[in-house]
Short mmCIF file of C-alpha atoms in Angstrom, two decimals:
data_model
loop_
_atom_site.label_atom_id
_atom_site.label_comp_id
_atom_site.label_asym_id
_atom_site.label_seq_id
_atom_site.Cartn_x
_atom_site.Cartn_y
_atom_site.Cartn_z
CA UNK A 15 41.34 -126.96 21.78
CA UNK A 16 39.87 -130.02 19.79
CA UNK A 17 40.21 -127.76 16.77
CA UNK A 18 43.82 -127.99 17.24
CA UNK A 19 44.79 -131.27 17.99
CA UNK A 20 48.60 -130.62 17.23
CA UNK A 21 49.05 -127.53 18.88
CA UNK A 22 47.45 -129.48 21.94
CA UNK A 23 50.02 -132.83 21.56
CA UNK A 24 53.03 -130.21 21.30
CA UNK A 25 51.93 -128.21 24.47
CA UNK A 26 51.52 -131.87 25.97
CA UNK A 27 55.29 -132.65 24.93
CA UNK A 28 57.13 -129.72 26.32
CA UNK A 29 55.43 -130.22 29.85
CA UNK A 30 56.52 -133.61 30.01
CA UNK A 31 60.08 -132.09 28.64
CA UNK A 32 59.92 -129.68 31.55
CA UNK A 33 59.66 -132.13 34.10
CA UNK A 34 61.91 -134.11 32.67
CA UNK A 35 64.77 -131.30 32.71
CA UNK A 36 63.28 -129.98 36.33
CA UNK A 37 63.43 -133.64 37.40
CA UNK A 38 66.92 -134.63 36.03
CA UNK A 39 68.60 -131.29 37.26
CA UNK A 40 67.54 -131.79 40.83
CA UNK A 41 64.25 -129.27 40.75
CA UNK A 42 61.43 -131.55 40.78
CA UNK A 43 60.39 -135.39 41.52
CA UNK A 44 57.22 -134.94 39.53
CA UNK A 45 56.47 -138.67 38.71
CA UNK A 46 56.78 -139.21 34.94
CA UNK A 47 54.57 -142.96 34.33
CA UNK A 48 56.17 -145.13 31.36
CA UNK A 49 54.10 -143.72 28.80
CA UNK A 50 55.57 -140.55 29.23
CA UNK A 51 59.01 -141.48 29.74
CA UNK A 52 58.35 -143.13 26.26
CA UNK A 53 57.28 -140.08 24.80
CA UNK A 54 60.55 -138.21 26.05
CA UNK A 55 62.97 -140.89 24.54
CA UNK A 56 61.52 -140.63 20.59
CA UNK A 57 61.62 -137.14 21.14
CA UNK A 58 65.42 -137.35 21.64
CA UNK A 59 65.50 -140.17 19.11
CA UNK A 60 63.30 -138.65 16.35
CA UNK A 61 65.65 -135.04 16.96
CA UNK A 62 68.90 -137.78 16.49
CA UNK A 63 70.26 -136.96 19.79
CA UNK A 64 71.18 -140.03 21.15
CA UNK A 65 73.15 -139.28 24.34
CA UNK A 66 69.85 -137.40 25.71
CA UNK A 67 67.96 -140.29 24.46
CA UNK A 68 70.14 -142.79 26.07
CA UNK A 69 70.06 -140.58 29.51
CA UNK A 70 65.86 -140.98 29.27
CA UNK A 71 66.34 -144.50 29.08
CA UNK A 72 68.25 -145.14 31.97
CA UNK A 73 66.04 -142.72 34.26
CA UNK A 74 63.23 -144.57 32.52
CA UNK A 75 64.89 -148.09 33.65
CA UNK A 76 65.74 -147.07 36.73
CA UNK A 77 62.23 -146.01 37.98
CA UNK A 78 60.72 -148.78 35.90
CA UNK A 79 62.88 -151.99 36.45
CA UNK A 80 60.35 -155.01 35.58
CA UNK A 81 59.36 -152.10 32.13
CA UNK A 82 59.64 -154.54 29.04
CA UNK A 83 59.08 -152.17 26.85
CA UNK A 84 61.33 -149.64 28.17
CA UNK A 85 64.29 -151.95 28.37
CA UNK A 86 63.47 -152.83 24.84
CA UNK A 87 63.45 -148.75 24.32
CA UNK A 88 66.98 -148.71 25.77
CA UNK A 89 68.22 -151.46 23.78
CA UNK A 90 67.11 -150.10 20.99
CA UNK A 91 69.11 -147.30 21.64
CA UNK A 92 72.29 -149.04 22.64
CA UNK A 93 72.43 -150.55 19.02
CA UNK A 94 71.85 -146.98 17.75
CA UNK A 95 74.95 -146.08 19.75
CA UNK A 96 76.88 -148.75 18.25
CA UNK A 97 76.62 -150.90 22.00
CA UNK A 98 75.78 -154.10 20.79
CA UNK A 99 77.01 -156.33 23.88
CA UNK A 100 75.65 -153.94 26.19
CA UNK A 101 72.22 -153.66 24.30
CA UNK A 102 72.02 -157.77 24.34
CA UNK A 103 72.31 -157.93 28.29
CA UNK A 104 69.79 -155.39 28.35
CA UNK A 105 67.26 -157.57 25.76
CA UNK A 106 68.31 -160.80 28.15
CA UNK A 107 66.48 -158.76 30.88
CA UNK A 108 63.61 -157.96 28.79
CA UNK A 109 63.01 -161.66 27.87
CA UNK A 110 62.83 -162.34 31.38
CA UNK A 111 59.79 -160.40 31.88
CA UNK A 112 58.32 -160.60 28.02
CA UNK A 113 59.23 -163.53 25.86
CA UNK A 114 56.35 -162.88 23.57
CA UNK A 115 57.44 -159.41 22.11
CA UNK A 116 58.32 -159.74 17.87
CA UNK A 117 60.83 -156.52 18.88
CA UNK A 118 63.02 -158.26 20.94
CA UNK A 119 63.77 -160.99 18.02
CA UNK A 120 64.38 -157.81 15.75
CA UNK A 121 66.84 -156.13 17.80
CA UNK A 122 68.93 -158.93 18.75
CA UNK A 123 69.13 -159.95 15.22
CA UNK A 124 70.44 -155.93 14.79
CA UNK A 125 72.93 -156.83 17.53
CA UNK A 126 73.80 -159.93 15.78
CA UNK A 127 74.41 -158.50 12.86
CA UNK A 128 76.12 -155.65 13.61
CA UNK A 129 78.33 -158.09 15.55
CA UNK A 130 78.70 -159.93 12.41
CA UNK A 131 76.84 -162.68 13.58
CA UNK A 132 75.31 -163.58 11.26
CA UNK A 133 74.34 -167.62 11.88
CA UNK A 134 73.21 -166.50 15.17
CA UNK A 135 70.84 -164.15 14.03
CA UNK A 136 69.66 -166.73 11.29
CA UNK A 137 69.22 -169.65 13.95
CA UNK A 138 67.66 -166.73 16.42
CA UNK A 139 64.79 -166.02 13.64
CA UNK A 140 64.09 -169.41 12.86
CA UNK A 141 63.40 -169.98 15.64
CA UNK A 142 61.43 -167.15 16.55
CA UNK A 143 58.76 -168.34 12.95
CA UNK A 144 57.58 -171.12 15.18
CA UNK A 145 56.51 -168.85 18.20
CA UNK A 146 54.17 -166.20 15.99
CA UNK A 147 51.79 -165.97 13.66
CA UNK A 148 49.69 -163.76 11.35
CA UNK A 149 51.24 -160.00 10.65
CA UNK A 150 54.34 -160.68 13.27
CA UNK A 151 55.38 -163.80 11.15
CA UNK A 152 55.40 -162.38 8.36
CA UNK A 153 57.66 -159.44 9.82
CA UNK A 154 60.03 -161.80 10.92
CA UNK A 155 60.45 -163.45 7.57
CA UNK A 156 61.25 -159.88 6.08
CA UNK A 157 63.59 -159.70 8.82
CA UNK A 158 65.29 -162.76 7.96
CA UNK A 159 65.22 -162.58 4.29
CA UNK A 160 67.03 -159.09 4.76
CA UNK A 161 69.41 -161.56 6.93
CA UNK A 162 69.72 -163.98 4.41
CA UNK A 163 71.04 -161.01 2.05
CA UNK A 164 73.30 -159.67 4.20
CA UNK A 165 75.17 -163.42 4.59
CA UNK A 166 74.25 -163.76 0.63
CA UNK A 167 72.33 -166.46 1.14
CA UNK A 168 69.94 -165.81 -2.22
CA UNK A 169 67.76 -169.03 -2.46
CA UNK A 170 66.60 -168.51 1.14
CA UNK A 171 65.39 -165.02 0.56
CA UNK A 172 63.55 -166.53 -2.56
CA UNK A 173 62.55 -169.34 -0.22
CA UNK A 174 61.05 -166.60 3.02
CA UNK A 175 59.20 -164.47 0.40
CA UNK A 176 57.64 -166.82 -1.14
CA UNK A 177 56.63 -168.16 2.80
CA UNK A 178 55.23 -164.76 2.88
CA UNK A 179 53.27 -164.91 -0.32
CA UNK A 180 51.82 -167.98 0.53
CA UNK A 181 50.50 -166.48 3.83
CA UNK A 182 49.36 -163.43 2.27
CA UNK A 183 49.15 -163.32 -1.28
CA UNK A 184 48.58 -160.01 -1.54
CA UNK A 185 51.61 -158.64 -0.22
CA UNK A 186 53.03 -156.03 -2.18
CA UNK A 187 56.25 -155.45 -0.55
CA UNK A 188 56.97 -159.37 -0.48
CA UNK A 189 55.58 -159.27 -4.60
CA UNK A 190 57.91 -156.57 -5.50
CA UNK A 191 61.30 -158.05 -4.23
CA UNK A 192 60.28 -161.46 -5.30
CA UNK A 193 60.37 -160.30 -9.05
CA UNK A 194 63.68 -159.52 -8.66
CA UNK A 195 64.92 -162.46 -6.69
CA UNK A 196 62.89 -164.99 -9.00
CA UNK A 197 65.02 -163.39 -11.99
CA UNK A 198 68.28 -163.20 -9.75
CA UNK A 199 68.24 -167.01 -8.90
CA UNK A 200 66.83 -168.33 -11.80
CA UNK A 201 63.86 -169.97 -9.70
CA UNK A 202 61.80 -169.00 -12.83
CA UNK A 203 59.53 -172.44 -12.58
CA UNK A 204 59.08 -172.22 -8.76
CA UNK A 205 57.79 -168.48 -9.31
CA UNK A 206 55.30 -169.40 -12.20
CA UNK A 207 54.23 -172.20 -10.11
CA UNK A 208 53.26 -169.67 -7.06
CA UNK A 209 52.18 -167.33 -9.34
CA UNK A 210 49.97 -169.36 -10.71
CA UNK A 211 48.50 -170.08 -7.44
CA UNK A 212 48.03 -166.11 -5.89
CA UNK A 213 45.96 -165.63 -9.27
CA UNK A 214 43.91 -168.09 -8.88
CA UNK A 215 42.86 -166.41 -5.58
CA UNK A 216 43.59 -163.27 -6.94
CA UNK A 217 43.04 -162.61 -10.58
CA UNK A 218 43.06 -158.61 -10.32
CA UNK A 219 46.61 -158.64 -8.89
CA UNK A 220 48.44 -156.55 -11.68
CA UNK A 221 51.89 -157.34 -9.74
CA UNK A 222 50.74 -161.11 -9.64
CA UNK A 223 50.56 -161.03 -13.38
CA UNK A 224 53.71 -158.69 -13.85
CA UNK A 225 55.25 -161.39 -11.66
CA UNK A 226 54.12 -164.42 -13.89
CA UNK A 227 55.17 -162.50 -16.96
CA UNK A 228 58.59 -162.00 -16.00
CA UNK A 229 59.28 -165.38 -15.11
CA UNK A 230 57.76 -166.81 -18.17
CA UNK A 231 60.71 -164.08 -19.83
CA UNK A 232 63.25 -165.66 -17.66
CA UNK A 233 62.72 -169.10 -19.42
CA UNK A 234 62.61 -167.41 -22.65
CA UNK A 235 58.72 -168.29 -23.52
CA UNK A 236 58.13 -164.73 -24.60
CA UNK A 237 54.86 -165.48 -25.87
CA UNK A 238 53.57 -166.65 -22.81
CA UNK A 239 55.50 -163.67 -20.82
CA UNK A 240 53.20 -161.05 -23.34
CA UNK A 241 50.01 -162.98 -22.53
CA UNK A 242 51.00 -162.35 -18.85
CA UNK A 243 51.87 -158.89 -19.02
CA UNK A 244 48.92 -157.60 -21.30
CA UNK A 245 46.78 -158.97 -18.43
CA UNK A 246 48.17 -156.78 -16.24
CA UNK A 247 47.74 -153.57 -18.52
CA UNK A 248 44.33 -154.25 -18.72
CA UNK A 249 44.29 -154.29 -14.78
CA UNK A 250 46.48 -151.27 -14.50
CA UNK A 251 46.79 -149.38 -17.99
CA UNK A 252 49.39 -147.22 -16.20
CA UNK A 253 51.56 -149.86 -15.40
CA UNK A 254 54.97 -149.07 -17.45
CA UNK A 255 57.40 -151.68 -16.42
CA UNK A 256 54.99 -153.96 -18.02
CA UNK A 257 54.92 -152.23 -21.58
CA UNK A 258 58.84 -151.93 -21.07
CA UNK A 259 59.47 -155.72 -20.42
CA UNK A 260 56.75 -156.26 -22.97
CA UNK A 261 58.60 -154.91 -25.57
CA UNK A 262 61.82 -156.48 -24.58
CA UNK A 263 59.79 -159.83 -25.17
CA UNK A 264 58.58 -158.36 -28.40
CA UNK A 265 61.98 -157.51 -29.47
CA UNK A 266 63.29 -160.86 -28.85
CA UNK A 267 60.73 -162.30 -30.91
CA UNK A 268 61.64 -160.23 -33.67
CA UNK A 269 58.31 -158.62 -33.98
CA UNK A 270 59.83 -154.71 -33.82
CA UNK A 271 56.64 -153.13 -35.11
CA UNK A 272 54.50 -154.40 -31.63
CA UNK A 273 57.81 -153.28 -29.96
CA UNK A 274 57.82 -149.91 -31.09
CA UNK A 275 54.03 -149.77 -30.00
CA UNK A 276 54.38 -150.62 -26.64
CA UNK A 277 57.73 -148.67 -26.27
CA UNK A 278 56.25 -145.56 -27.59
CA UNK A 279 53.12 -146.05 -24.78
CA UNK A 280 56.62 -146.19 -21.76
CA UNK A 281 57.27 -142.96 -23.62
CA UNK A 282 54.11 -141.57 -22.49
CA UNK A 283 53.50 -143.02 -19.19
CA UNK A 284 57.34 -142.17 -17.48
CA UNK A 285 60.01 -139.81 -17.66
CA UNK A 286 62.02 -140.12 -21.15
CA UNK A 287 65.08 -142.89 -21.06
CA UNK A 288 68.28 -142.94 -23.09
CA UNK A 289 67.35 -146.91 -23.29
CA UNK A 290 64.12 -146.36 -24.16
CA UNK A 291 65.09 -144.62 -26.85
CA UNK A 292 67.79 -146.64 -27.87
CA UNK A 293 65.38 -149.65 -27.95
CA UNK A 294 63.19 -148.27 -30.18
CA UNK A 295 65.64 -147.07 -32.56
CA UNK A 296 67.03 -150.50 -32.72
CA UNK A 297 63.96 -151.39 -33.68
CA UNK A 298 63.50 -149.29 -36.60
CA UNK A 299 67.01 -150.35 -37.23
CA UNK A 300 66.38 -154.05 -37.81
CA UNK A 301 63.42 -152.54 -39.76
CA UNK A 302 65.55 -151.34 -41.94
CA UNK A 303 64.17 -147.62 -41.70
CA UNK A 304 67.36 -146.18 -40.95
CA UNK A 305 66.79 -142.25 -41.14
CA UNK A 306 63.88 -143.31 -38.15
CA UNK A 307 66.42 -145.58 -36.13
CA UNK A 308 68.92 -142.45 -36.27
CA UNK A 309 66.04 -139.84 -34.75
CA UNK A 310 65.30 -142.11 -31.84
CA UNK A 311 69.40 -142.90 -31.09
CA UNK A 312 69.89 -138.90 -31.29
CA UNK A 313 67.36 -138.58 -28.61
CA UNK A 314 69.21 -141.05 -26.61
CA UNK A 315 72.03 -139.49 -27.08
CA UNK A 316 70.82 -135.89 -26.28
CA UNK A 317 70.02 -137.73 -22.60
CA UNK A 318 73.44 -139.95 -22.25
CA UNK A 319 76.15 -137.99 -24.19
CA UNK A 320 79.01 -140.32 -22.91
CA UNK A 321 77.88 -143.75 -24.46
CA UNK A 322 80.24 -144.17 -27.13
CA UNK A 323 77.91 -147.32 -28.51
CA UNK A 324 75.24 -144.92 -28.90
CA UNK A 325 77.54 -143.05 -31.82
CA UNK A 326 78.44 -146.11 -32.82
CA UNK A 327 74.91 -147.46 -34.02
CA UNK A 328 74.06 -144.16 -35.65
CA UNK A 329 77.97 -144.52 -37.74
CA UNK A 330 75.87 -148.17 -38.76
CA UNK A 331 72.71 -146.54 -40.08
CA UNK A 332 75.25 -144.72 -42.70
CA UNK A 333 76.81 -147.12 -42.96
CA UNK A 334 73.74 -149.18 -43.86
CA UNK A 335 72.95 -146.28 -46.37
CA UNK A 336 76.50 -146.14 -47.88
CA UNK A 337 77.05 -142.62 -45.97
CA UNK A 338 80.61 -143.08 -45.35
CA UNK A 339 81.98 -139.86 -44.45
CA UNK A 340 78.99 -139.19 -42.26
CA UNK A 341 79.49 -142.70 -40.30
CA UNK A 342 83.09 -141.80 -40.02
CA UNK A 343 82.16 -138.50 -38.13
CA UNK A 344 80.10 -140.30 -35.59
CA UNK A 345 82.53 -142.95 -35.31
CA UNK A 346 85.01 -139.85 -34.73
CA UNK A 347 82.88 -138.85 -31.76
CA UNK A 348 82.65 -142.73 -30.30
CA UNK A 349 86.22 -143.32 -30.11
CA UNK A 350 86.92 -140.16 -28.64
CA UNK A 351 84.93 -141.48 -25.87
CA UNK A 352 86.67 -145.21 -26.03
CA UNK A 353 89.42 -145.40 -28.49
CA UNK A 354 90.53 -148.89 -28.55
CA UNK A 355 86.65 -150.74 -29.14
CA UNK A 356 87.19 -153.51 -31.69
CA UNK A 357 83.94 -153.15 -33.12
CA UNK A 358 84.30 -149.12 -33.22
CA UNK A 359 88.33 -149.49 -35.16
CA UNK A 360 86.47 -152.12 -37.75
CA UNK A 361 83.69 -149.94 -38.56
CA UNK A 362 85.96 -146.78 -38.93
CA UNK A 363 88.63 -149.78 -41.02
CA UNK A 364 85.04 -150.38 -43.65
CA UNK A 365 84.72 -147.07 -43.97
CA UNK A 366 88.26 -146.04 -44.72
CA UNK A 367 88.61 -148.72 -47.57
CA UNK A 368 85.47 -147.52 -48.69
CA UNK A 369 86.57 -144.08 -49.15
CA UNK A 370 89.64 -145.76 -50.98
CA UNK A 371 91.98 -144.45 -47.82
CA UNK A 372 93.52 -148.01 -47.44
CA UNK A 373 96.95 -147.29 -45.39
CA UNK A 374 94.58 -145.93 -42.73
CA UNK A 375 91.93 -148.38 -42.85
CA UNK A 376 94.81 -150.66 -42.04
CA UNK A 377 95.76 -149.23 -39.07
CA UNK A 378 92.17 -149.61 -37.78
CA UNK A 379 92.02 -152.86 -38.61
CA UNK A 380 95.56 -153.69 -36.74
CA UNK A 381 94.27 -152.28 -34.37
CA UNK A 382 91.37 -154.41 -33.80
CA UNK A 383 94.12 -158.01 -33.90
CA UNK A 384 95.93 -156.81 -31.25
CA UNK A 385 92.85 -156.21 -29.21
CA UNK A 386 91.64 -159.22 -29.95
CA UNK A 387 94.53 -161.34 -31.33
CA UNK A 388 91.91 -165.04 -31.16
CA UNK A 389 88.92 -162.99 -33.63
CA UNK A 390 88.70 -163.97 -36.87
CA UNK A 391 86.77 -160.84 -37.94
CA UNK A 392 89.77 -158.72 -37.19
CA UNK A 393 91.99 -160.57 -38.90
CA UNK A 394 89.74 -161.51 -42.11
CA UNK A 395 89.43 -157.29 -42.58
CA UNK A 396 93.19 -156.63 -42.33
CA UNK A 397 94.17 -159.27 -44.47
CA UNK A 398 91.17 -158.36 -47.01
CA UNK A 399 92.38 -154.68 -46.68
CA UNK A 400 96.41 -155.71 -47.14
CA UNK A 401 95.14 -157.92 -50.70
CA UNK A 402 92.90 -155.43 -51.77
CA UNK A 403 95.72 -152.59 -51.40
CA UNK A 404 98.21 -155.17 -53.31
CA UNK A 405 100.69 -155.04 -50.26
CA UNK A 406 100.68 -158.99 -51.12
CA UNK A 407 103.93 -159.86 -48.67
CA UNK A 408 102.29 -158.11 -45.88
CA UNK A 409 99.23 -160.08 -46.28
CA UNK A 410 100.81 -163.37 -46.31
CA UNK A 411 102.65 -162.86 -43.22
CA UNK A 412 99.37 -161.73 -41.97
CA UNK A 413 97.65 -164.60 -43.12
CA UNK A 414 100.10 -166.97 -41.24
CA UNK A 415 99.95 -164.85 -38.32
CA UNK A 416 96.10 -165.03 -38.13
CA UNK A 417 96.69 -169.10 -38.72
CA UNK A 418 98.69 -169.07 -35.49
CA UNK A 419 96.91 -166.93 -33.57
CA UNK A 420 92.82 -168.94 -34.85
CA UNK A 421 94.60 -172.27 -34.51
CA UNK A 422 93.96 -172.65 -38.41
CA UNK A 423 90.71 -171.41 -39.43
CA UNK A 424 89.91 -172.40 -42.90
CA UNK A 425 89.00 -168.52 -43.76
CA UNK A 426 93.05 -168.49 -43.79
CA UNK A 427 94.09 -170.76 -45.44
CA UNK A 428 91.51 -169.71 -48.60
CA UNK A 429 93.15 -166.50 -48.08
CA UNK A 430 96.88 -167.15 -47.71
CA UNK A 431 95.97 -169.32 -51.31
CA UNK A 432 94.48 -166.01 -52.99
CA UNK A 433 97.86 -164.18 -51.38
CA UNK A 434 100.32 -166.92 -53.30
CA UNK A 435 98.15 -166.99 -56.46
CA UNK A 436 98.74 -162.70 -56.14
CA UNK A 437 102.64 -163.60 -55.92
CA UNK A 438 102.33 -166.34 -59.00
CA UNK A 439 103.24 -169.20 -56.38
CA UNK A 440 100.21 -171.34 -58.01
CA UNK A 441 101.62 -174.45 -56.90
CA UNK A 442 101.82 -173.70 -53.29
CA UNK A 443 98.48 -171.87 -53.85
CA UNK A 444 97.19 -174.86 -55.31
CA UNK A 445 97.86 -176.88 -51.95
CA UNK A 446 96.55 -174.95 -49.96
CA UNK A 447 93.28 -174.01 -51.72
CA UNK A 448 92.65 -178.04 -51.28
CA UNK A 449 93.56 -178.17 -47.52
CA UNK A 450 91.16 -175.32 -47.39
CA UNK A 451 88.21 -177.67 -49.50
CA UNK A 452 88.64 -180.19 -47.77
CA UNK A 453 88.33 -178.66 -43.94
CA UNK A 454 85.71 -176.04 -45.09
CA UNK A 455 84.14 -176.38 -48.72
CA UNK A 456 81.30 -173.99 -47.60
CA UNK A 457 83.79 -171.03 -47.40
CA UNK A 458 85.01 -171.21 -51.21
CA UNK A 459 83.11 -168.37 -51.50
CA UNK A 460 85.08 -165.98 -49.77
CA UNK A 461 88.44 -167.21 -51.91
CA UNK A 462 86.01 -166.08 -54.47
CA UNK A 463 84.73 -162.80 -53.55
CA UNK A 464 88.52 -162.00 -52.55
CA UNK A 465 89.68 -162.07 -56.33
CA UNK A 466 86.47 -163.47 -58.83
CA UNK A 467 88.63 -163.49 -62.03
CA UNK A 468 90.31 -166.31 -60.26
CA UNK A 469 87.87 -168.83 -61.80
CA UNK A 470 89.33 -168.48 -65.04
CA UNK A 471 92.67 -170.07 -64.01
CA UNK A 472 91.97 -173.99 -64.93
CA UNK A 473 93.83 -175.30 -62.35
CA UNK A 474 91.69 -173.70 -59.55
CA UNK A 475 88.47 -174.91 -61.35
CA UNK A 476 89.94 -178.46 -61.86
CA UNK A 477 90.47 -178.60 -57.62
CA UNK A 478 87.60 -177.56 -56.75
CA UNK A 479 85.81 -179.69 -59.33
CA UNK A 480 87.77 -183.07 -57.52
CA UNK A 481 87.46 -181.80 -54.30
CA UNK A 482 83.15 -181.67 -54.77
CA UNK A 483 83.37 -185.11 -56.69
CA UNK A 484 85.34 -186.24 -53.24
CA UNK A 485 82.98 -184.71 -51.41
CA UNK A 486 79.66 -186.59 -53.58
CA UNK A 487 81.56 -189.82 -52.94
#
């Protein structure tokens, strides 16, 4: 029988079941010792049949009064059951004859909880730190940080892990959720600090370094935060959240060829990702290789169909190339999937004026104000799109509208100047192109670009030429 240790336990398990049955249907009074009796209840526990469970327990109790562990068993049970009050008399009695055991702290912070008490169950494990020590301390702090969630209490789960960590700095469960709670509660210079610390002990701790990395990213010292994360490659060349926050940090320091490197090796080490993907392709985007930028955007869009952006940044690679009737196709396909996007409606608006269809670029565009009735850029391409189309009265009363509506950006009032110039009101014009000088002289350029044969009117040239001499003085 040693061959088959299994087949042995399982032979074991259905005697003791026997009994049992024999025993609780009146056949039997074999004599069952607590060990057994243990055995019995995870059976029923393990097979999720409580009630049987819960009738072991009390036959357990019953035989075995002054049992600790079995009235812990039976509480344990009682919370599974949803018996909270009962299950905290029971763990009362258990305390009486075993204040020592870390399971009664864990199930009466269940009960606690359950009974949404939560401050008890906090004061209960605080308590409970300064009677243990070693491995059952640090359980208890898990216990409580998962407390400390639950009442959303976010600092003091930072503040228990990093307890933990200084205990045993090699923890991986406690170095895993501290990564996230570092970036959650912004305790970035805390974490680098502690960090710091477990690699000095430590220095082969790839999640250590991952750790230090990420909060060096938090504070925005990207630099630093590659340093940090290219030690823990070396450790663990495998390690792909590394390469992946890598070439974040990359990205954000503009350095999109060292992004596409690491991005490509994420590629390789995990299953493909539509942001993956999409990162790279902005990459090569910002490169300025847009046929490249495209491929990698298709592929995220072959594994996330419904993200209208993703249409949208391919529409801006032809758009980028002057490929207006294939950017209006994609944009097409985006605003199927979200019609009323700003950004999507003054894309498509660009693309109609391009294509010289200016009544429908300026219902894009109109749409675009009235989603966002305070943005300038909507306004600035509708009114652009009105003067361009020589509907000059609709522009003006566009022009005043976006003056309400921007509480009187300077943008406007160059361009209600250009509209009144259009409608030979030079003298109003005139006015207003020197309000507009005198707020924002900088922006003369866009009265320019509006209509550039305006420079050879003599009046405009003689306003602007006072207005810079004001300006010099």
């Amino acid at each position: 029988m040693k061959d088959y240790p299994f087949r042995q336990d399982k032979e074991d398990l259905e005697e003791l079941l026997r009994q049992y049955n024999d025993r609780k249907a009146g056949r039997s009074y074999s004599f069952l010792d607590e060990e057994s009796f243990e055995k019995i209840i995870n059976y029923f526990d393990e097979a999720e049949d409580l009630v049987q469970a819960q009738e072991a327990c009390d036959m357990a109790v019953e035989q075995f009064p002054y049992s600790a562990n079995l009235l812990l068993r039976k509480a344990d049970i009682l919370i599974a059951t949803r018996k909270y009050t009962e299950a905290l008399s029971i763990l009362d009695l258990a305390e009486l004859l075993d204040s020592n055991d870390i399971n009664l702290y864990i199930l009466r912070t269940d009960a606690y909880l359950a009974l949404d008490k939560q401050p008890k169950a906090v004061e209960l494990l605080e308590n409970a730190l300064q009677l243990f020590e070693g491995e059952e301390r640090i359980e208890l702090l898990f216990e409580l940080a998962d407390v400390y969630d639950d009442y959303e209490e976010f600092d003091k789960i930072f503040d228990c892990l990093k307890l933990i960590l200084e205990q045993e700095p090699a923890n991986e469960e406690a170095l895993y959720k501290i990564c996230f709670w570092t970036d959650f509660t912004g305790r970035n210079e805390e974490s680098i600090r502690l960090h710091q610390q477990i690699l000095d002990d430590l220095p082969y701790s790839e999640l250590a370094w991952f750790n230090l990395a990420a909060a060096y990213q938090g504070l925005k010292l990207y630099e630093k935060a590659i340093d940090a994360y290219k030690f823990a490659i070396t450790i663990d060349e495998k390690f792909d959240y590394a390469y992946r926050n890598m070439g974040d940090a990359y990205i954000r320091l503009r350095k999109f060829r060292d992004a596409i490197e690491v991005l490509e090796r994420v590629l390789e080490l995990s299953r493909p990702e539509d942001v993956i993907f999409e990162a790279i392709g902005h990459c090569y985007d910002r490169l300025k290789n847009f046929a490249q930028a495209r491929f990698y955007y298709r592929k995220a869009v072959h594994l996330n169909p419904d993200d209208s952006k993703l249409y949208y940044k391919i529409a801006c690679t032809y758009i980028n190339e002057e490929q207006w009737n294939q950017a209006v196709k994609q944009l097409e396909t985006a605003m199927h999937i979200q019609k009323s996007v700003p950004e999507f409606n003054l894309a498509m608006g660009e693309c109609k004026i391009r294509l010289g269809e200016t009544r429908d670029a300026i219902v894009y565009f109109s749409n675009v104000v009235r989603a966002r009735p305070k943005g300038s850029n909507g306004w600035e391409a509708l009114i652009r799109c009105l003067y361009l189309g020589e509907f000059y009265d609709e522009a003006l009363e566009q022009a005043e509208a976006a003056l309400r509506h921007t509480e009187g950006k300077p943008l406007f009032l160059y361009y209600k100047s250009a509209i009144l110039f259009a409608l030979g009101k030079s003298k109003e014009a005139l006015l207003y192109l020197e309000r507009a000088l005198q707020k924002a002289p900088k922006l003369l350029k866009e009265f320019v670009a509006l209509r550039p044969s305006i420079l050879q009117n003599q009046l405009v040239v003689d306003v602007i030429a006072r207005n810079r001499k004001v300006g010099k003085a």
